[in-house]
CSV table of C-alpha atoms and ligand atoms in Angstrom, one decimal:
chain,number,residue,atom,x,y,z
U,22,MET,CA,0.0,0.0,-0.1
U,23,LEU,CA,1.2,3.4,-1.0
U,24,ILE,CA,0.2,6.5,1.2
U,25,ASP,CA,0.2,10.2,0.1
U,26,SER,CA,0.4,11.8,3.3
U,27,HIS,CA,-0.1,15.4,2.0
U,28,THR,CA,-2.1,16.6,-1.2
U,29,HIS,CA,-4.3,19.2,-2.4
U,30,LEU,CA,-6.9,17.3,-4.4
U,31,ARG,CA,-9.1,20.4,-5.0
U,32,HIS,CA,-6.1,22.3,-6.5
U,33,THR,CA,-5.0,19.3,-8.6
U,34,TYR,CA,-8.1,18.1,-10.2
U,35,SER,CA,-11.2,19.8,-11.9
U,36,PRO,CA,-14.6,18.8,-10.2
U,37,GLU,CA,-15.0,16.2,-12.9
U,38,GLU,CA,-11.6,14.6,-12.7
U,39,LEU,CA,-12.0,14.7,-8.9
U,40,SER,CA,-15.0,12.6,-8.8
U,41,ALA,CA,-13.4,10.3,-11.3
U,42,PHE,CA,-10.5,9.9,-9.0
U,43,LEU,CA,-12.6,9.4,-5.8
U,44,SER,CA,-14.7,6.8,-7.5
U,45,ASN,CA,-11.7,4.9,-9.2
U,46,PRO,CA,-8.6,5.5,-7.0
U,47,PRO,CA,-5.2,4.0,-8.1
U,48,ASP,CA,-5.1,0.3,-7.0
U,49,ASP,CA,-2.0,0.8,-4.9
U,50,LEU,CA,-3.0,3.8,-3.1
U,51,GLY,CA,-4.1,3.1,0.5
U,52,TYR,CA,-4.6,6.5,2.1
U,53,LEU,CA,-4.4,10.1,1.2
U,54,VAL,CA,-4.3,13.1,3.4
U,55,GLU,CA,-6.3,16.1,1.9
U,56,ILE,CA,-5.1,19.5,3.2
U,57,SER,CA,-7.4,22.5,3.7
U,58,THR,CA,-5.5,25.7,4.4
U,59,ASN,CA,-8.4,28.3,5.2
U,60,ASN,CA,-11.9,28.5,6.2
U,61,ASP,CA,-13.3,28.4,2.8
U,62,GLU,CA,-11.4,25.2,2.0
U,63,ILE,CA,-12.5,23.5,5.1
U,64,LEU,CA,-16.2,24.2,4.1
U,65,THR,CA,-15.8,22.9,0.6
U,66,SER,CA,-13.8,19.8,2.1
U,67,ALA,CA,-17.2,18.7,3.5
U,68,ALA,CA,-18.1,17.4,-0.1
U,69,LEU,CA,-15.2,15.0,0.2
U,70,ARG,CA,-16.2,13.5,3.5
U,71,GLY,CA,-17.3,9.8,3.7
U,72,VAL,CA,-14.5,8.4,1.7
U,73,PRO,CA,-12.9,6.0,4.1
U,74,TRP,CA,-9.3,6.2,2.6
U,75,LEU,CA,-9.4,10.0,2.5
U,76,LEU,CA,-8.2,11.8,5.7
U,77,HIS,CA,-8.5,15.4,6.2
U,78,ALA,CA,-6.2,18.1,7.7
U,79,ALA,CA,-7.3,21.6,8.4
U,80,GLY,CA,-5.2,24.6,9.4
U,81,LEU,CA,-4.8,28.2,8.9
U,82,TYR,CA,-1.8,28.4,6.6
U,83,PRO,CA,0.7,31.3,7.2
U,84,GLU,CA,-0.8,33.3,4.3
U,85,ASN,CA,-3.8,33.9,6.6
U,86,ALA,CA,-1.7,35.7,9.0
U,87,ALA,CA,-2.3,39.3,8.1
U,88,LEU,CA,-6.0,38.9,8.4
U,89,PHE,CA,-6.1,36.5,11.4
U,90,GLY,CA,-8.2,37.8,14.2
U,91,THR,CA,-11.4,37.0,16.3
U,92,LYS,CA,-13.6,36.6,13.4
U,93,MET,CA,-11.3,34.1,11.3
U,94,ARG,CA,-10.4,32.4,14.8
U,95,GLY,CA,-14.1,31.9,15.7
U,96,GLU,CA,-15.0,30.6,12.1
U,97,PHE,CA,-12.1,28.2,12.0
U,98,LEU,CA,-13.1,26.7,15.5
U,99,SER,CA,-16.6,26.2,14.5
U,100,LEU,CA,-15.8,24.7,11.2
U,101,ILE,CA,-13.5,22.1,12.7
U,102,GLU,CA,-16.3,21.4,15.3
U,103,ARG,CA,-18.7,20.7,12.4
U,104,PHE,CA,-16.1,18.9,10.2
U,105,PRO,CA,-13.5,17.3,12.6
U,106,PRO,CA,-10.1,17.0,10.9
U,107,HIS,CA,-7.6,14.0,11.5
U,108,ALA,CA,-4.8,16.6,11.9
U,109,ILE,CA,-4.2,20.4,12.2
U,110,GLY,CA,-2.0,21.5,9.2
U,111,GLU,CA,-0.6,22.6,7.0
U,112,VAL,CA,0.6,25.4,9.5
U,113,GLY,CA,3.7,27.2,10.5
U,114,LEU,CA,5.9,29.9,9.2
U,115,ASP,CA,6.8,31.0,5.7
U,116,TYR,CA,9.4,33.8,5.5
U,117,HIS,CA,10.0,33.1,1.7
U,118,TRP,CA,6.6,34.8,0.7
U,119,ASP,CA,5.8,38.1,2.0
U,120,TYR,CA,2.6,37.0,3.8
U,121,ALA,CA,2.8,39.0,7.0
U,122,GLY,CA,5.4,39.8,9.5
U,123,ALA,CA,7.1,37.2,11.7
U,124,PRO,CA,5.1,38.3,14.8
U,125,GLU,CA,1.8,37.9,13.1
U,126,GLN,CA,2.9,34.6,11.6
U,127,GLU,CA,4.1,33.4,15.2
U,128,LYS,CA,0.7,34.4,16.6
U,129,LEU,CA,-1.2,32.4,14.0
U,130,PHE,CA,1.2,29.4,14.3
U,131,ARG,CA,0.8,29.3,18.1
U,132,PHE,CA,-3.0,29.3,17.7
U,133,ASN,CA,-2.8,26.3,15.4
U,134,ILE,CA,-0.4,24.5,17.7
U,135,GLU,CA,-2.7,25.1,20.7
U,136,THR,CA,-5.8,24.0,18.6
U,137,ALA,CA,-4.0,20.7,17.8
U,138,ILE,CA,-3.0,20.1,21.4
U,139,ALA,CA,-6.6,20.8,22.6
U,140,ARG,CA,-8.0,18.4,20.1
U,141,ASN,CA,-5.1,15.8,20.7
U,142,ILE,CA,-4.5,15.3,16.9
U,143,PRO,CA,-1.3,15.6,14.9
U,144,LEU,CA,0.3,18.8,13.7
U,145,LEU,CA,1.5,19.0,10.1
U,146,ILE,CA,4.1,21.8,9.7
U,147,HIS,CA,4.8,24.0,6.7
U,148,SER,CA,8.2,25.7,7.4
U,149,ARG,CA,10.0,27.8,4.7
U,150,ASP,CA,13.0,29.9,5.4
U,151,ALA,CA,12.0,30.0,8.9
U,152,PHE,CA,13.8,26.9,10.6
U,153,ASP,CA,15.0,28.7,13.7
U,154,ASP,CA,11.7,30.3,14.5
U,155,THR,CA,9.6,27.2,13.8
U,156,PHE,CA,11.8,25.2,15.9
U,157,ARG,CA,11.9,27.6,18.8
U,158,ILE,CA,8.0,27.9,18.9
U,159,LEU,CA,7.4,24.1,18.6
U,160,LYS,CA,9.9,23.6,21.6
U,161,ASP,CA,7.9,26.0,23.7
U,162,TYR,CA,5.2,23.3,23.9
U,163,ALA,CA,6.0,20.0,25.4
U,164,LEU,CA,4.2,18.3,22.7
U,165,LYS,CA,2.8,14.9,23.1
U,166,ILE,CA,1.0,14.8,19.7
U,167,PRO,CA,2.7,13.6,16.6
U,168,VAL,CA,4.5,16.6,14.7
U,169,VAL,CA,5.2,16.1,10.9
U,170,PHE,CA,7.5,18.5,8.9
U,171,HIS,CA,5.6,18.2,5.7
U,172,CYS,CA,7.8,18.7,2.5
U,173,PHE,CA,10.7,18.8,4.4
U,174,GLY,CA,12.8,21.6,2.9
U,175,TYR,CA,15.9,21.9,4.9
U,176,GLY,CA,19.1,19.9,5.1
U,177,PRO,CA,21.0,17.4,7.4
U,178,ASP,CA,21.8,20.0,10.3
U,179,GLU,CA,18.1,20.8,10.5
U,180,ALA,CA,17.1,17.1,10.4
U,181,GLU,CA,19.6,16.5,13.2
U,182,LYS,CA,17.7,19.0,15.4
U,183,LEU,CA,14.3,17.6,14.6
U,184,ILE,CA,15.1,13.9,15.1
U,185,PRO,CA,15.7,14.0,18.9
U,186,GLU,CA,12.4,15.8,19.4
U,187,GLY,CA,10.6,12.8,17.9
U,188,TYR,CA,9.2,14.8,15.0
U,189,TYR,CA,8.4,13.1,11.7
U,190,LEU,CA,9.9,14.2,8.4
U,191,SER,CA,7.8,13.8,5.2
U,192,PHE,CA,9.5,14.1,1.8
U,193,ALA,CA,8.0,15.1,-1.5
U,194,GLY,CA,8.8,14.7,-5.1
U,195,ASN,CA,11.6,17.5,-4.9
U,196,ILE,CA,13.9,15.0,-3.3
U,197,THR,CA,14.4,13.6,-6.9
U,198,TYR,CA,15.7,17.1,-8.1
U,199,SER,CA,19.4,17.3,-9.0
U,200,LYS,CA,20.0,20.2,-6.7
U,201,ALA,CA,18.3,18.5,-3.8
U,202,GLU,CA,21.4,17.0,-2.2
U,203,PRO,CA,20.6,18.6,1.3
U,204,LEU,CA,17.2,16.8,1.2
U,205,ARG,CA,18.8,13.4,0.4
U,206,ALA,CA,21.4,13.9,3.0
U,207,ALA,CA,18.6,14.7,5.5
U,208,ALA,CA,16.7,11.7,4.4
U,209,ARG,CA,19.6,9.4,5.0
U,210,LEU,CA,19.7,10.6,8.6
U,211,VAL,CA,16.1,10.1,9.5
U,212,PRO,CA,15.3,6.8,11.4
U,213,HIS,CA,13.0,4.8,9.2
U,214,ASP,CA,10.3,4.8,11.8
U,215,ARG,CA,10.0,8.7,11.5
U,216,LEU,CA,9.8,8.9,7.6
U,217,LEU,CA,6.7,9.8,5.6
U,218,LEU,CA,6.3,10.4,1.9
U,219,GLU,CA,3.9,12.7,0.0
U,220,THR,CA,3.2,14.5,-3.2
U,221,ASP,CA,2.1,17.9,-2.1
U,222,ALA,CA,0.1,17.8,-5.4
U,223,PRO,CA,-0.3,19.8,-7.4
U,224,TYR,CA,3.1,21.1,-6.6
U,225,LEU,CA,6.8,19.6,-7.0
U,226,SER,CA,6.2,16.8,-9.4
U,227,PRO,CA,9.0,14.3,-9.2
U,228,ILE,CA,11.5,13.7,-12.0
U,229,PRO,CA,10.7,12.6,-14.8
U,230,ASN,CA,7.4,14.6,-14.5
U,231,ARG,CA,9.1,17.8,-13.1
U,232,GLY,CA,7.3,20.8,-14.6
U,233,LYS,CA,4.0,18.9,-15.1
U,234,LYS,CA,1.1,19.2,-12.6
U,235,ASN,CA,1.7,16.7,-9.9
U,236,CYS,CA,-0.9,14.2,-8.8
U,237,PRO,CA,-1.2,11.5,-6.1
U,238,GLU,CA,-0.8,8.9,-8.8
U,239,TYR,CA,3.0,10.0,-8.9
U,240,VAL,CA,3.7,9.2,-5.2
U,241,GLY,CA,5.1,5.8,-6.2
U,242,ILE,CA,7.9,7.6,-8.1
U,243,THR,CA,9.1,9.1,-4.9
U,244,TYR,CA,8.7,5.8,-3.0
U,245,ARG,CA,10.8,4.1,-5.7
U,246,TYR,CA,13.5,6.9,-5.5
U,247,VAL,CA,13.7,6.9,-1.7
U,248,SER,CA,13.8,3.1,-1.5
U,249,GLU,CA,17.0,3.2,-3.8
U,250,LEU,CA,18.4,6.2,-1.9
U,251,LEU,CA,18.1,4.3,1.5
U,252,GLY,CA,19.1,0.8,0.0
U,253,LEU,CA,15.7,-0.7,1.1
U,254,ASP,CA,13.4,-2.7,-1.0
U,255,PHE,CA,10.4,-1.1,-2.3
U,256,ASP,CA,8.0,-3.4,-0.3
U,257,SER,CA,9.9,-3.0,3.0
U,258,LEU,CA,9.9,0.8,2.5
U,259,SER,CA,6.1,0.7,1.8
U,260,ALA,CA,5.4,-1.4,4.9
U,261,GLN,CA,7.5,0.9,7.1
U,262,ILE,CA,5.8,4.2,5.8
U,263,GLU,CA,2.4,2.5,6.4
U,264,ARG,CA,3.3,1.6,10.0
U,265,ASN,CA,4.6,5.2,10.5
U,266,PHE,CA,1.5,6.6,9.0
U,267,ARG,CA,-0.9,4.5,11.1
U,268,LYS,CA,1.0,5.6,14.2
U,269,VAL,CA,0.7,9.3,13.4
U,270,PHE,CA,-3.0,9.2,12.6
U,271,GLY,CA,-4.0,6.6,15.0
U,272,ILE,CA,-5.5,4.3,12.4
C,353,ZN,ZN1,0.7,21.7,0.9
């Protein structure tokens, strides 16, 4: 069984393509985590509920930071009450795009973390060009919930800091890119029981599909690549990823 632990189906497929995908998923795909990054997406995710192999994550992504306030917060909390997610995410800090200042992003990130703690569900982290602050803020909480660094985008030094914390690292198709040596070096360091794989579709198509729209069907390419990178056979890697995923999501 293959698992795509992070994807955006509604950005990947047209409504027609999406219903075809849901009614006829790839044979080897066991689970997929669909990500909603704002209140509108949580509401529209309701239409995708009831598919047993589809898990939902909901979070206020850093781009919401500038407008985050009582209203957005209240709406978010009532939406996740109506449509309980399996995880809070993707949430965190992004200093690459000019979404909002660091203090505004931190305030929103802390709200997301505290929501995950209150609901006792996993936290899926988005962190770009913001490792030190992400790490500092997470360390403020003695987190007992699983923490996943989705689409891990740093290198071995950062991985070495995350591993002792018990965090999970999830790698996407960009690990196949020629300039991704830091990602490969990080992946080699991660204990196998802390590894997840994902597409982050529609972004970051693995080679040889780089430049094309990514889709969950391509997750197997990343499985194959990582199995060769780590010197594991494909089936052992798949079984290990499945165990890790079940542990994180409690399924
Ligand atoms: Zn994403």
